[in-house]
Each structure stands twice: as C-alpha cells, then as structure tokens.
Amino acid sequence: VVVKFGAQLGKTEVGLNWIGYVMAHAPGPMLVVVPTLEVRKRWKGQRLDPLLSETPVLRDLLGSRRTRDAAHSEDMIDFPGGVLVLGGANSPASLASMPIRYVLCDEVDRFPWEVGQEGDPLGLIDERTKAFVRRKVLLVSTPTVAGASRIEAEYEASDQREYHVPCPHCGEYQVLRWQHDDGRFGLSVLPVGNRAVYVCAECGAHIEEHHKTQMLARGKWVPKYPGRPVHGYTLSGLYSPLGMGFDWGQIWAQWESAQGDTSKLKRFYNTTLGEVWREQGESLESVSLLSMRREFPAALQPLAR
C-alpha cells in the first residue's frame, strides 16, 4: 500500500493505527523503518510510545513487558504472538536477518539510495518479507523531486487512487486540484472579504470552505487503474479538515509568498500539495547534445595515461 500525502494529513497516523491493529488482532513479526537511526529515537518517543501507553487495549496487552531494559526497548518491542522491530534505513543491521511479515516505511523519500555495500534499502526490506505468502508493506511519504522520488515512483506503479468529493452546488464528483486541466486555479480569492473559495471544475460555482466537512464525508476513493494489485493513495492540503492543517486562505497566502523563491515553491508543492517538484527550465535531448560535438587539435587534448 502506497500513501503519497502532503504534510500533516495523517499519513503517519495511518501507519500507527496499523501497528496497533497488528498487535491486537493479527500478531506477527513487524518492522518499522524510518530514514535514520537518529530519527528512530525521536519517532519512537513522539509517535509510538504514546500509542502504546495511551491506548487501553495495547497497554493491557503489553503489561509488564514495557518495563524491560531501555536498550532492548529502543529497537524491539515484544508482544503476544509477535515482535515490533524499529530500524533506520541508513543501517544495514536494521534491515538484515529475521523474516518479517509486516513492514511500515515512514518518509521513504528521505531514505538513502544505498545502505553501505548492501544496495537499495527497499530491496533489502523486500527480501525480508519473502518468507510470508500473506505479507503487507506500507510505504508513506511526502514526495520530493520528480525523477528522484521513491514515493512518486511507487504511486505511479499502483492503482493510483484519488479522493473524489461532490460539489455542493451541482453534485459533480471531482478531485480537488490546485489547477484544473484547463489551467484555471482551483482556488480563487474573492475581492469581497478577501476570502479563498474553491472553483468547481464542472459548474464554476464558488465552494466555501465550510462546505468541505460534508464534502469529505461523502467522498470516495477512485482508482485510475483498478486492476493493479498495489493500492496507492494521494492527497493534498486542499483536503485538510477544518481545524487541521492549513485552511484555503492560508494555502493561497503560501502560494503568493513563494513567488520568485524556488526553495519556497518546492516546499509548497512537496508538503502542501503532496506533489513532486519539477525543476524549471529546458532540458537538452541526447541527439541535440551529440550534435554539439566539435573537433579539437591534438595539442589541446589531454595526454592519455
């Protein structure tokens, strides 16, 4: 399962809830991989420990097991019928040895492309799951740069599900997009009150943000390629529920603030829209590059050694 979301849209919470489900209902060996061992310590303290201590069924399930020595609990937690191993994508030891049935990879676009002499960490993780016919791997991340984004490549290979919501005016189901196919902006700022609204791609009506709660409740995931075995989900900050993340006015203000600043624009596309950043400018075709070859006198050529 692939989850390509913008920032602060609940993608890590999806993984945490899955961890809780596995521990309580489908126990087995499980591996959680974050970008580095340093991130692992913070991830465990800020995300995992509250889940285990504040969820009654998990707290009762673990019982006295949570009192074991700190070194053991830093990278491994035993639970009835299984074990939860915490690793870093930069550590070959974290990705080796024991077979694993369930894997959660958080922020895979921050994973290194090579782990020591072992190669691609996702390849190593895949090897560890082959012992189980009924295995499951969950990859979650905000995307980065086009052509170098793991989560984008994985999503492109999936059934590519998008969340369709109905327009409160015409009822037409559609994906909330930053720009419509005809180039119009999805968001628009009205001169009266300077408030941001969403422009329906079908009827052109202005959708107020207070409509979003009902729209989200009536929404549905629609796959672009329903026959593919991997489920992929993508979501932008335009879907942020009221009271969470940025509202539409703040998103538009971010866009305006980023104009003329490439680093801000890149962050806006990656974290707010949940889209890869495509470098601006023209690229040379290989044929064009070859046509620029020139002959140089032998005296100007470097000596062969």
PDB file of C-alpha atoms in Angstrom:
ATOM      1  CA  VAL A   1       0.000   0.000   0.000  1.00  0.00           C
ATOM      2  CA  VAL A   2       1.388   3.411  -1.001  1.00  0.00           C
ATOM      3  CA  VAL A   3       0.382   6.674   0.713  1.00  0.00           C
ATOM      4  CA  LYS A   4       1.623   9.842  -1.041  1.00  0.00           C
ATOM      5  CA  PHE A   5       0.218  12.697   1.047  1.00  0.00           C
ATOM      6  CA  GLY A   6       1.079  16.281   1.763  1.00  0.00           C
ATOM      7  CA  ALA A   7       2.421  17.159   5.218  1.00  0.00           C
ATOM      8  CA  GLN A   8       0.256  16.844   8.331  1.00  0.00           C
ATOM      9  CA  LEU A   9      -2.556  14.932   6.628  1.00  0.00           C
ATOM     10  CA  GLY A  10      -2.413  11.850   8.846  1.00  0.00           C
ATOM     11  CA  LYS A  11      -0.183   9.520   6.833  1.00  0.00           C
ATOM     12  CA  THR A  12       1.954   8.541   9.843  1.00  0.00           C
ATOM     13  CA  GLU A  13      -1.234   8.096  11.880  1.00  0.00           C
ATOM     14  CA  VAL A  14      -2.356   5.557   9.270  1.00  0.00           C
ATOM     15  CA  GLY A  15       0.826   3.596   9.998  1.00  0.00           C
ATOM     16  CA  LEU A  16       0.447   3.898  13.768  1.00  0.00           C
ATOM     17  CA  ASN A  17      -3.139   2.643  13.655  1.00  0.00           C
ATOM     18  CA  TRP A  18      -1.972  -0.289  11.553  1.00  0.00           C
ATOM     19  CA  ILE A  19       0.700  -1.105  14.156  1.00  0.00           C
ATOM     20  CA  GLY A  20      -1.999  -1.145  16.842  1.00  0.00           C
ATOM     21  CA  TYR A  21      -4.246  -3.367  14.713  1.00  0.00           C
ATOM     22  CA  VAL A  22      -1.456  -5.880  14.079  1.00  0.00           C
ATOM     23  CA  MET A  23      -0.561  -6.078  17.755  1.00  0.00           C
ATOM     24  CA  ALA A  24      -4.170  -6.536  18.888  1.00  0.00           C
ATOM     25  CA  HIS A  25      -5.746  -8.576  16.079  1.00  0.00           C
ATOM     26  CA  ALA A  26      -3.188 -10.062  13.641  1.00  0.00           C
ATOM     27  CA  PRO A  27       0.087 -10.594  15.548  1.00  0.00           C
ATOM     28  CA  GLY A  28       3.279 -11.381  13.703  1.00  0.00           C
ATOM     29  CA  PRO A  29       6.810 -10.053  13.194  1.00  0.00           C
ATOM     30  CA  MET A  30       6.649  -6.387  12.158  1.00  0.00           C
ATOM     31  CA  LEU A  31       9.337  -3.925  11.077  1.00  0.00           C
ATOM     32  CA  VAL A  32       9.126  -0.132  11.180  1.00  0.00           C
ATOM     33  CA  VAL A  33      11.791   1.692   9.144  1.00  0.00           C
ATOM     34  CA  VAL A  34      12.428   5.443   9.366  1.00  0.00           C
ATOM     35  CA  PRO A  35      15.149   7.369   7.466  1.00  0.00           C
ATOM     36  CA  THR A  36      17.922   7.150  10.090  1.00  0.00           C
ATOM     37  CA  LEU A  37      18.686   5.650  13.492  1.00  0.00           C
ATOM     38  CA  GLU A  38      18.664   9.180  14.931  1.00  0.00           C
ATOM     39  CA  VAL A  39      15.135   9.724  13.624  1.00  0.00           C
ATOM     40  CA  ARG A  40      14.143   6.335  15.090  1.00  0.00           C
ATOM     41  CA  LYS A  41      14.681   7.520  18.661  1.00  0.00           C
ATOM     42  CA  ARG A  42      12.567  10.637  18.117  1.00  0.00           C
ATOM     43  CA  TRP A  43       9.874   8.724  16.189  1.00  0.00           C
ATOM     44  CA  LYS A  44       9.563   6.170  18.951  1.00  0.00           C
ATOM     45  CA  GLY A  45       9.342   8.752  21.740  1.00  0.00           C
ATOM     46  CA  GLN A  46       6.968  11.146  19.992  1.00  0.00           C
ATOM     47  CA  ARG A  47       4.780   8.796  17.953  1.00  0.00           C
ATOM     48  CA  LEU A  48       4.972   5.158  19.047  1.00  0.00           C
ATOM     49  CA  ASP A  49       5.244   5.399  22.849  1.00  0.00           C
ATOM     50  CA  PRO A  50       2.054   7.491  23.217  1.00  0.00           C
ATOM     51  CA  LEU A  51       0.182   4.948  21.074  1.00  0.00           C
ATOM     52  CA  LEU A  52       1.284   2.077  23.297  1.00  0.00           C
ATOM     53  CA  SER A  53       0.778   3.836  26.637  1.00  0.00           C
ATOM     54  CA  GLU A  54      -2.463   5.719  25.913  1.00  0.00           C
ATOM     55  CA  THR A  55      -4.412   3.018  24.062  1.00  0.00           C
ATOM     56  CA  PRO A  56      -6.044   0.832  26.738  1.00  0.00           C
ATOM     57  CA  VAL A  57      -6.100  -2.419  24.738  1.00  0.00           C
ATOM     58  CA  LEU A  58      -2.404  -2.082  23.817  1.00  0.00           C
ATOM     59  CA  ARG A  59      -1.410  -1.025  27.325  1.00  0.00           C
ATOM     60  CA  ASP A  60      -3.137  -4.103  28.746  1.00  0.00           C
ATOM     61  CA  LEU A  61      -1.669  -6.309  26.012  1.00  0.00           C
ATOM     62  CA  LEU A  62       1.923  -5.303  26.748  1.00  0.00           C
ATOM     63  CA  GLY A  63       1.598  -5.151  30.537  1.00  0.00           C
ATOM     64  CA  SER A  64       4.916  -5.691  32.310  1.00  0.00           C
ATOM     65  CA  ARG A  65       6.747  -6.191  29.010  1.00  0.00           C
ATOM     66  CA  ARG A  66       7.071  -2.386  28.813  1.00  0.00           C
ATOM     67  CA  THR A  67       9.307  -2.381  31.903  1.00  0.00           C
ATOM     68  CA  ARG A  68      12.240  -4.153  30.246  1.00  0.00           C
ATOM     69  CA  ASP A  69      15.668  -2.515  29.959  1.00  0.00           C
ATOM     70  CA  ALA A  70      15.995   0.602  27.798  1.00  0.00           C
ATOM     71  CA  ALA A  71      18.481  -0.930  25.365  1.00  0.00           C
ATOM     72  CA  HIS A  72      16.050  -3.691  24.486  1.00  0.00           C
ATOM     73  CA  SER A  73      13.014  -1.417  24.162  1.00  0.00           C
ATOM     74  CA  GLU A  74      14.872   1.091  21.979  1.00  0.00           C
ATOM     75  CA  ASP A  75      14.783  -1.110  18.887  1.00  0.00           C
ATOM     76  CA  MET A  76      12.488  -4.028  19.719  1.00  0.00           C
ATOM     77  CA  ILE A  77       9.165  -4.497  21.495  1.00  0.00           C
ATOM     78  CA  ASP A  78       7.766  -7.956  22.209  1.00  0.00           C
ATOM     79  CA  PHE A  79       4.028  -8.505  22.198  1.00  0.00           C
ATOM     80  CA  PRO A  80       1.966 -11.719  22.369  1.00  0.00           C
ATOM     81  CA  GLY A  81       2.394 -13.576  19.085  1.00  0.00           C
ATOM     82  CA  GLY A  82       4.881 -11.181  17.544  1.00  0.00           C
ATOM     83  CA  VAL A  83       7.632  -8.612  17.784  1.00  0.00           C
ATOM     84  CA  LEU A  84       7.936  -4.994  16.649  1.00  0.00           C
ATOM     85  CA  VAL A  85      11.404  -4.098  15.356  1.00  0.00           C
ATOM     86  CA  LEU A  86      12.403  -0.456  14.849  1.00  0.00           C
ATOM     87  CA  GLY A  87      15.130   0.280  12.317  1.00  0.00           C
ATOM     88  CA  GLY A  88      16.819   3.023  10.348  1.00  0.00           C
ATOM     89  CA  ALA A  89      17.141   2.932   6.561  1.00  0.00           C
ATOM     90  CA  ASN A  90      20.795   4.013   6.934  1.00  0.00           C
ATOM     91  CA  SER A  91      21.686   0.919   8.976  1.00  0.00           C
ATOM     92  CA  PRO A  92      22.259  -2.441   7.207  1.00  0.00           C
ATOM     93  CA  ALA A  93      21.894  -4.231  10.552  1.00  0.00           C
ATOM     94  CA  SER A  94      18.371  -2.822  10.914  1.00  0.00           C
ATOM     95  CA  LEU A  95      17.326  -4.399   7.623  1.00  0.00           C
ATOM     96  CA  ALA A  96      19.003  -7.794   7.886  1.00  0.00           C
ATOM     97  CA  SER A  97      18.466 -11.238   9.453  1.00  0.00           C
ATOM     98  CA  MET A  98      14.987 -12.197  10.710  1.00  0.00           C
ATOM     99  CA  PRO A  99      11.968 -12.703   8.392  1.00  0.00           C
ATOM    100  CA  ILE A 100       9.258 -10.036   8.641  1.00  0.00           C
ATOM    101  CA  ARG A 101       5.559 -10.287   7.747  1.00  0.00           C
ATOM    102  CA  TYR A 102       4.569  -6.619   8.088  1.00  0.00           C
ATOM    103  CA  VAL A 103       6.646  -3.559   7.169  1.00  0.00           C
ATOM    104  CA  LEU A 104       5.944   0.139   7.682  1.00  0.00           C
ATOM    105  CA  CYS A 105       8.339   2.524   5.908  1.00  0.00           C
ATOM    106  CA  ASP A 106       7.819   6.126   7.019  1.00  0.00           C
ATOM    107  CA  GLU A 107       9.056   9.053   4.875  1.00  0.00           C
ATOM    108  CA  VAL A 108      10.661   6.837   2.228  1.00  0.00           C
ATOM    109  CA  ASP A 109      11.755   9.847   0.164  1.00  0.00           C
ATOM    110  CA  ARG A 110      14.268  10.562   2.934  1.00  0.00           C
ATOM    111  CA  PHE A 111      15.758   7.056   2.723  1.00  0.00           C
ATOM    112  CA  PRO A 112      19.315   6.765   1.349  1.00  0.00           C
ATOM    113  CA  TRP A 113      19.617   5.150  -2.078  1.00  0.00           C
ATOM    114  CA  GLU A 114      22.330   2.788  -0.840  1.00  0.00           C
ATOM    115  CA  VAL A 115      22.945   1.216   2.579  1.00  0.00           C
ATOM    116  CA  GLY A 116      26.662   0.567   2.975  1.00  0.00           C
ATOM    117  CA  GLN A 117      27.570  -2.131   0.446  1.00  0.00           C
ATOM    118  CA  GLU A 118      24.106  -3.695   0.639  1.00  0.00           C
ATOM    119  CA  GLY A 119      22.300  -1.595  -2.005  1.00  0.00           C
ATOM    120  CA  ASP A 120      18.782  -0.174  -2.016  1.00  0.00           C
ATOM    121  CA  PRO A 121      17.119  -0.376   1.439  1.00  0.00           C
ATOM    122  CA  LEU A 122      13.678  -1.068  -0.079  1.00  0.00           C
ATOM    123  CA  GLY A 123      15.186  -4.049  -1.886  1.00  0.00           C
ATOM    124  CA  LEU A 124      16.623  -5.360   1.382  1.00  0.00           C
ATOM    125  CA  ILE A 125      13.259  -4.919   3.088  1.00  0.00           C
ATOM    126  CA  ASP A 126      11.509  -6.792   0.276  1.00  0.00           C
ATOM    127  CA  GLU A 127      13.887  -9.740   0.732  1.00  0.00           C
ATOM    128  CA  ARG A 128      12.935  -9.990   4.413  1.00  0.00           C
ATOM    129  CA  THR A 129       9.225 -10.438   3.640  1.00  0.00           C
ATOM    130  CA  LYS A 130       9.523 -13.275   1.097  1.00  0.00           C
ATOM    131  CA  ALA A 131       9.070 -15.990   3.731  1.00  0.00           C
ATOM    132  CA  PHE A 132       5.417 -14.930   4.169  1.00  0.00           C
ATOM    133  CA  VAL A 133       2.820 -15.538   1.462  1.00  0.00           C
ATOM    134  CA  ARG A 134       0.390 -13.137   3.175  1.00  0.00           C
ATOM    135  CA  ARG A 135       2.734 -10.218   3.718  1.00  0.00           C
ATOM    136  CA  LYS A 136       1.985  -6.498   3.705  1.00  0.00           C
ATOM    137  CA  VAL A 137       4.207  -3.447   3.159  1.00  0.00           C
ATOM    138  CA  LEU A 138       3.040   0.128   3.777  1.00  0.00           C
ATOM    139  CA  LEU A 139       5.066   2.972   2.243  1.00  0.00           C
ATOM    140  CA  VAL A 140       4.226   6.526   3.311  1.00  0.00           C
ATOM    141  CA  SER A 141       5.891   9.834   2.480  1.00  0.00           C
ATOM    142  CA  THR A 142       5.596  13.346   1.183  1.00  0.00           C
ATOM    143  CA  PRO A 143       7.179  13.468  -2.289  1.00  0.00           C
ATOM    144  CA  THR A 144      10.330  15.357  -3.274  1.00  0.00           C
ATOM    145  CA  VAL A 145      11.833  15.924  -6.747  1.00  0.00           C
ATOM    146  CA  ALA A 146      10.468  14.388  -9.951  1.00  0.00           C
ATOM    147  CA  GLY A 147      12.689  11.540 -11.110  1.00  0.00           C
ATOM    148  CA  ALA A 148      14.234  11.080  -7.657  1.00  0.00           C
ATOM    149  CA  SER A 149      11.117  10.456  -5.545  1.00  0.00           C
ATOM    150  CA  ARG A 150      10.616   6.908  -4.271  1.00  0.00           C
ATOM    151  CA  ILE A 151       7.018   7.511  -3.202  1.00  0.00           C
ATOM    152  CA  GLU A 152       6.133   9.018  -6.584  1.00  0.00           C
ATOM    153  CA  ALA A 153       7.584   6.006  -8.423  1.00  0.00           C
ATOM    154  CA  GLU A 154       5.730   3.590  -6.133  1.00  0.00           C
ATOM    155  CA  TYR A 155       2.485   5.524  -6.544  1.00  0.00           C
ATOM    156  CA  GLU A 156       2.852   5.548 -10.339  1.00  0.00           C
ATOM    157  CA  ALA A 157       3.120   1.741 -10.239  1.00  0.00           C
ATOM    158  CA  SER A 158      -0.020   1.433  -8.062  1.00  0.00           C
ATOM    159  CA  ASP A 159      -3.721   1.663  -8.933  1.00  0.00           C
ATOM    160  CA  GLN A 160      -3.436   5.454  -8.313  1.00  0.00           C
ATOM    161  CA  ARG A 161      -6.443   6.238  -6.133  1.00  0.00           C
ATOM    162  CA  GLU A 162      -7.632   9.825  -5.749  1.00  0.00           C
ATOM    163  CA  TYR A 163     -10.293  11.154  -3.391  1.00  0.00           C
ATOM    164  CA  HIS A 164     -13.367  12.423  -5.251  1.00  0.00           C
ATOM    165  CA  VAL A 165     -15.765  14.763  -3.448  1.00  0.00           C
ATOM    166  CA  PRO A 166     -19.122  16.191  -4.615  1.00  0.00           C
ATOM    167  CA  CYS A 167     -19.688  19.838  -5.444  1.00  0.00           C
ATOM    168  CA  PRO A 168     -22.358  21.166  -3.010  1.00  0.00           C
ATOM    169  CA  HIS A 169     -23.954  23.081  -5.904  1.00  0.00           C
ATOM    170  CA  CYS A 170     -24.073  20.690  -8.888  1.00  0.00           C
ATOM    171  CA  GLY A 171     -23.262  17.392  -7.145  1.00  0.00           C
ATOM    172  CA  GLU A 172     -20.490  16.511  -9.611  1.00  0.00           C
ATOM    173  CA  TYR A 173     -17.751  14.361  -8.046  1.00  0.00           C
ATOM    174  CA  GLN A 174     -14.253  15.646  -8.655  1.00  0.00           C
ATOM    175  CA  VAL A 175     -10.694  15.711  -7.298  1.00  0.00           C
ATOM    176  CA  LEU A 176      -9.686  18.919  -5.535  1.00  0.00           C
ATOM    177  CA  ARG A 177      -6.756  20.191  -7.585  1.00  0.00           C
ATOM    178  CA  TRP A 178      -4.524  23.219  -7.318  1.00  0.00           C
ATOM    179  CA  GLN A 179      -5.056  23.786 -11.048  1.00  0.00           C
ATOM    180  CA  HIS A 180      -7.794  22.397 -13.273  1.00  0.00           C
ATOM    181  CA  ASP A 181      -6.961  20.660 -16.542  1.00  0.00           C
ATOM    182  CA  ASP A 182      -7.691  23.866 -18.478  1.00  0.00           C
ATOM    183  CA  GLY A 183      -5.113  25.774 -16.428  1.00  0.00           C
ATOM    184  CA  ARG A 184      -7.535  27.637 -14.144  1.00  0.00           C
ATOM    185  CA  PHE A 185      -6.637  27.718 -10.466  1.00  0.00           C
ATOM    186  CA  GLY A 186      -8.796  25.537  -8.259  1.00  0.00           C
ATOM    187  CA  LEU A 187      -8.586  28.133  -5.502  1.00  0.00           C
ATOM    188  CA  SER A 188      -9.721  31.700  -6.054  1.00  0.00           C
ATOM    189  CA  VAL A 189      -9.627  34.727  -3.762  1.00  0.00           C
ATOM    190  CA  LEU A 190     -12.768  36.831  -3.808  1.00  0.00           C
ATOM    191  CA  PRO A 191     -12.267  40.606  -3.752  1.00  0.00           C
ATOM    192  CA  VAL A 192     -15.079  40.976  -1.210  1.00  0.00           C
ATOM    193  CA  GLY A 193     -13.775  39.922   2.175  1.00  0.00           C
ATOM    194  CA  ASN A 194     -10.550  38.630   0.593  1.00  0.00           C
ATOM    195  CA  ARG A 195     -11.560  35.045   1.354  1.00  0.00           C
ATOM    196  CA  ALA A 196     -10.471  31.961  -0.577  1.00  0.00           C
ATOM    197  CA  VAL A 197     -13.023  29.709  -2.258  1.00  0.00           C
ATOM    198  CA  TYR A 198     -12.726  26.637  -4.447  1.00  0.00           C
ATOM    199  CA  VAL A 199     -13.998  26.905  -8.020  1.00  0.00           C
ATOM    200  CA  CYS A 200     -15.926  23.814  -9.153  1.00  0.00           C
ATOM    201  CA  ALA A 201     -14.351  22.320 -12.274  1.00  0.00           C
ATOM    202  CA  GLU A 202     -17.798  21.378 -13.617  1.00  0.00           C
ATOM    203  CA  CYS A 203     -20.200  24.255 -12.931  1.00  0.00           C
ATOM    204  CA  GLY A 204     -17.750  27.019 -11.950  1.00  0.00           C
ATOM    205  CA  ALA A 205     -19.621  27.770  -8.716  1.00  0.00           C
ATOM    206  CA  HIS A 206     -17.733  29.038  -5.681  1.00  0.00           C
ATOM    207  CA  ILE A 207     -17.397  26.423  -2.939  1.00  0.00           C
ATOM    208  CA  GLU A 208     -16.970  27.901   0.547  1.00  0.00           C
ATOM    209  CA  GLU A 209     -14.621  26.149   2.933  1.00  0.00           C
ATOM    210  CA  HIS A 210     -17.413  25.357   5.400  1.00  0.00           C
ATOM    211  CA  HIS A 211     -18.818  23.006   2.714  1.00  0.00           C
ATOM    212  CA  LYS A 212     -15.688  20.872   2.970  1.00  0.00           C
ATOM    213  CA  THR A 213     -16.790  18.880   6.029  1.00  0.00           C
ATOM    214  CA  GLN A 214     -19.832  17.473   4.242  1.00  0.00           C
ATOM    215  CA  MET A 215     -17.887  17.018   1.006  1.00  0.00           C
ATOM    216  CA  LEU A 216     -15.217  14.940   2.767  1.00  0.00           C
ATOM    217  CA  ALA A 217     -17.838  12.804   4.497  1.00  0.00           C
ATOM    218  CA  ARG A 218     -19.453  11.979   1.146  1.00  0.00           C
ATOM    219  CA  GLY A 219     -16.183  11.455  -0.703  1.00  0.00           C
ATOM    220  CA  LYS A 220     -14.867   8.210  -2.186  1.00  0.00           C
ATOM    221  CA  TRP A 221     -11.516   6.816  -3.321  1.00  0.00           C
ATOM    222  CA  VAL A 222     -11.495   6.098  -7.060  1.00  0.00           C
ATOM    223  CA  PRO A 223      -8.618   4.101  -8.627  1.00  0.00           C
ATOM    224  CA  LYS A 224      -7.313   5.111 -12.030  1.00  0.00           C
ATOM    225  CA  TYR A 225      -6.068   1.566 -12.726  1.00  0.00           C
ATOM    226  CA  PRO A 226      -8.366  -0.749 -10.719  1.00  0.00           C
ATOM    227  CA  GLY A 227      -6.697  -3.951 -11.939  1.00  0.00           C
ATOM    228  CA  ARG A 228      -3.328  -3.273 -10.329  1.00  0.00           C
ATOM    229  CA  PRO A 229      -2.557  -5.217  -7.122  1.00  0.00           C
ATOM    230  CA  VAL A 230      -0.914  -2.341  -5.205  1.00  0.00           C
ATOM    231  CA  HIS A 231      -3.265   0.238  -3.706  1.00  0.00           C
ATOM    232  CA  GLY A 232      -1.928   3.795  -3.915  1.00  0.00           C
ATOM    233  CA  TYR A 233      -3.452   6.888  -2.304  1.00  0.00           C
ATOM    234  CA  THR A 234      -2.615  10.557  -2.833  1.00  0.00           C
ATOM    235  CA  LEU A 235      -3.987  13.616  -1.033  1.00  0.00           C
ATOM    236  CA  SER A 236      -3.162  17.343  -0.999  1.00  0.00           C
ATOM    237  CA  GLY A 237      -3.526  20.018   1.658  1.00  0.00           C
ATOM    238  CA  LEU A 238      -6.684  21.239  -0.089  1.00  0.00           C
ATOM    239  CA  TYR A 239      -8.435  18.367   1.714  1.00  0.00           C
ATOM    240  CA  SER A 240      -7.298  19.366   5.216  1.00  0.00           C
ATOM    241  CA  PRO A 241     -10.357  19.077   7.519  1.00  0.00           C
ATOM    242  CA  LEU A 242     -11.496  22.253   9.235  1.00  0.00           C
ATOM    243  CA  GLY A 243      -9.342  22.915  12.272  1.00  0.00           C
ATOM    244  CA  MET A 244      -6.437  20.800  10.992  1.00  0.00           C
ATOM    245  CA  GLY A 245      -3.519  21.861   8.815  1.00  0.00           C
ATOM    246  CA  PHE A 246      -3.896  24.991   6.683  1.00  0.00           C
ATOM    247  CA  ASP A 247      -7.183  26.444   5.503  1.00  0.00           C
ATOM    248  CA  TRP A 248      -7.633  27.550   1.884  1.00  0.00           C
ATOM    249  CA  GLY A 249      -6.807  31.168   2.671  1.00  0.00           C
ATOM    250  CA  GLN A 250      -3.520  30.162   4.286  1.00  0.00           C
ATOM    251  CA  ILE A 251      -2.665  27.901   1.345  1.00  0.00           C
ATOM    252  CA  TRP A 252      -3.214  30.779  -1.082  1.00  0.00           C
ATOM    253  CA  ALA A 253      -1.075  33.046   1.110  1.00  0.00           C
ATOM    254  CA  GLN A 254       1.694  30.410   0.999  1.00  0.00           C
ATOM    255  CA  TRP A 255       1.487  30.381  -2.788  1.00  0.00           C
ATOM    256  CA  GLU A 256       1.769  34.151  -3.040  1.00  0.00           C
ATOM    257  CA  SER A 257       4.640  34.240  -0.567  1.00  0.00           C
ATOM    258  CA  ALA A 258       6.548  31.613  -2.586  1.00  0.00           C
ATOM    259  CA  GLN A 259       6.521  33.544  -5.866  1.00  0.00           C
ATOM    260  CA  GLY A 260      10.077  34.220  -7.021  1.00  0.00           C
ATOM    261  CA  ASP A 261      11.579  31.888  -4.400  1.00  0.00           C
ATOM    262  CA  THR A 262      12.394  28.435  -5.792  1.00  0.00           C
ATOM    263  CA  SER A 263      13.002  26.837  -2.381  1.00  0.00           C
ATOM    264  CA  LYS A 264       9.612  28.031  -1.096  1.00  0.00           C
ATOM    265  CA  LEU A 265       7.859  26.882  -4.267  1.00  0.00           C
ATOM    266  CA  LYS A 266       9.460  23.462  -3.971  1.00  0.00           C
ATOM    267  CA  ARG A 267       8.327  23.180  -0.350  1.00  0.00           C
ATOM    268  CA  PHE A 268       4.825  24.315  -1.342  1.00  0.00           C
ATOM    269  CA  TYR A 269       4.474  21.618  -3.996  1.00  0.00           C
ATOM    270  CA  ASN A 270       6.020  18.873  -1.838  1.00  0.00           C
ATOM    271  CA  THR A 271       4.471  19.466   1.569  1.00  0.00           C
ATOM    272  CA  THR A 272       1.287  21.448   0.881  1.00  0.00           C
ATOM    273  CA  LEU A 273       0.139  19.912  -2.406  1.00  0.00           C
ATOM    274  CA  GLY A 274       1.757  16.491  -1.950  1.00  0.00           C
ATOM    275  CA  GLU A 275       3.220  16.679  -5.465  1.00  0.00           C
ATOM    276  CA  VAL A 276       6.737  16.233  -6.801  1.00  0.00           C
ATOM    277  CA  TRP A 277       8.716  19.325  -7.694  1.00  0.00           C
ATOM    278  CA  ARG A 278       9.692  19.545 -11.346  1.00  0.00           C
ATOM    279  CA  GLU A 279      12.804  21.595 -12.000  1.00  0.00           C
ATOM    280  CA  GLN A 280      12.114  24.624 -14.160  1.00  0.00           C
ATOM    281  CA  GLY A 281      13.904  25.302 -17.457  1.00  0.00           C
ATOM    282  CA  GLU A 282      14.639  23.492 -20.686  1.00  0.00           C
ATOM    283  CA  SER A 283      16.435  20.182 -20.925  1.00  0.00           C
ATOM    284  CA  LEU A 284      18.730  19.006 -23.732  1.00  0.00           C
ATOM    285  CA  GLU A 285      17.764  15.975 -25.769  1.00  0.00           C
ATOM    286  CA  SER A 286      20.592  13.452 -26.224  1.00  0.00           C
ATOM    287  CA  VAL A 287      20.580  13.948 -30.015  1.00  0.00           C
ATOM    288  CA  SER A 288      20.917  17.707 -29.585  1.00  0.00           C
ATOM    289  CA  LEU A 289      23.779  17.211 -27.175  1.00  0.00           C
ATOM    290  CA  LEU A 290      25.630  14.917 -29.588  1.00  0.00           C
ATOM    291  CA  SER A 291      25.225  17.439 -32.397  1.00  0.00           C
ATOM    292  CA  MET A 292      27.258  19.962 -30.365  1.00  0.00           C
ATOM    293  CA  ARG A 293      30.459  17.865 -30.572  1.00  0.00           C
ATOM    294  CA  ARG A 294      33.497  19.647 -32.064  1.00  0.00           C
ATOM    295  CA  GLU A 295      36.927  18.557 -33.264  1.00  0.00           C
ATOM    296  CA  PHE A 296      39.913  19.848 -31.284  1.00  0.00           C
ATOM    297  CA  PRO A 297      43.597  19.868 -32.307  1.00  0.00           C
ATOM    298  CA  ALA A 298      45.636  17.049 -30.806  1.00  0.00           C
ATOM    299  CA  ALA A 299      47.766  19.591 -28.930  1.00  0.00           C
ATOM    300  CA  LEU A 300      44.724  20.676 -26.908  1.00  0.00           C
ATOM    301  CA  GLN A 301      43.653  17.165 -25.967  1.00  0.00           C
ATOM    302  CA  PRO A 302      44.672  15.756 -22.566  1.00  0.00           C
ATOM    303  CA  LEU A 303      47.500  13.225 -22.641  1.00  0.00           C
ATOM    304  CA  ALA A 304      46.442   9.588 -22.209  1.00  0.00           C
ATOM    305  CA  ARG A 305      47.931   8.000 -19.119  1.00  0.00           C
TER     306      ARG A 305
END
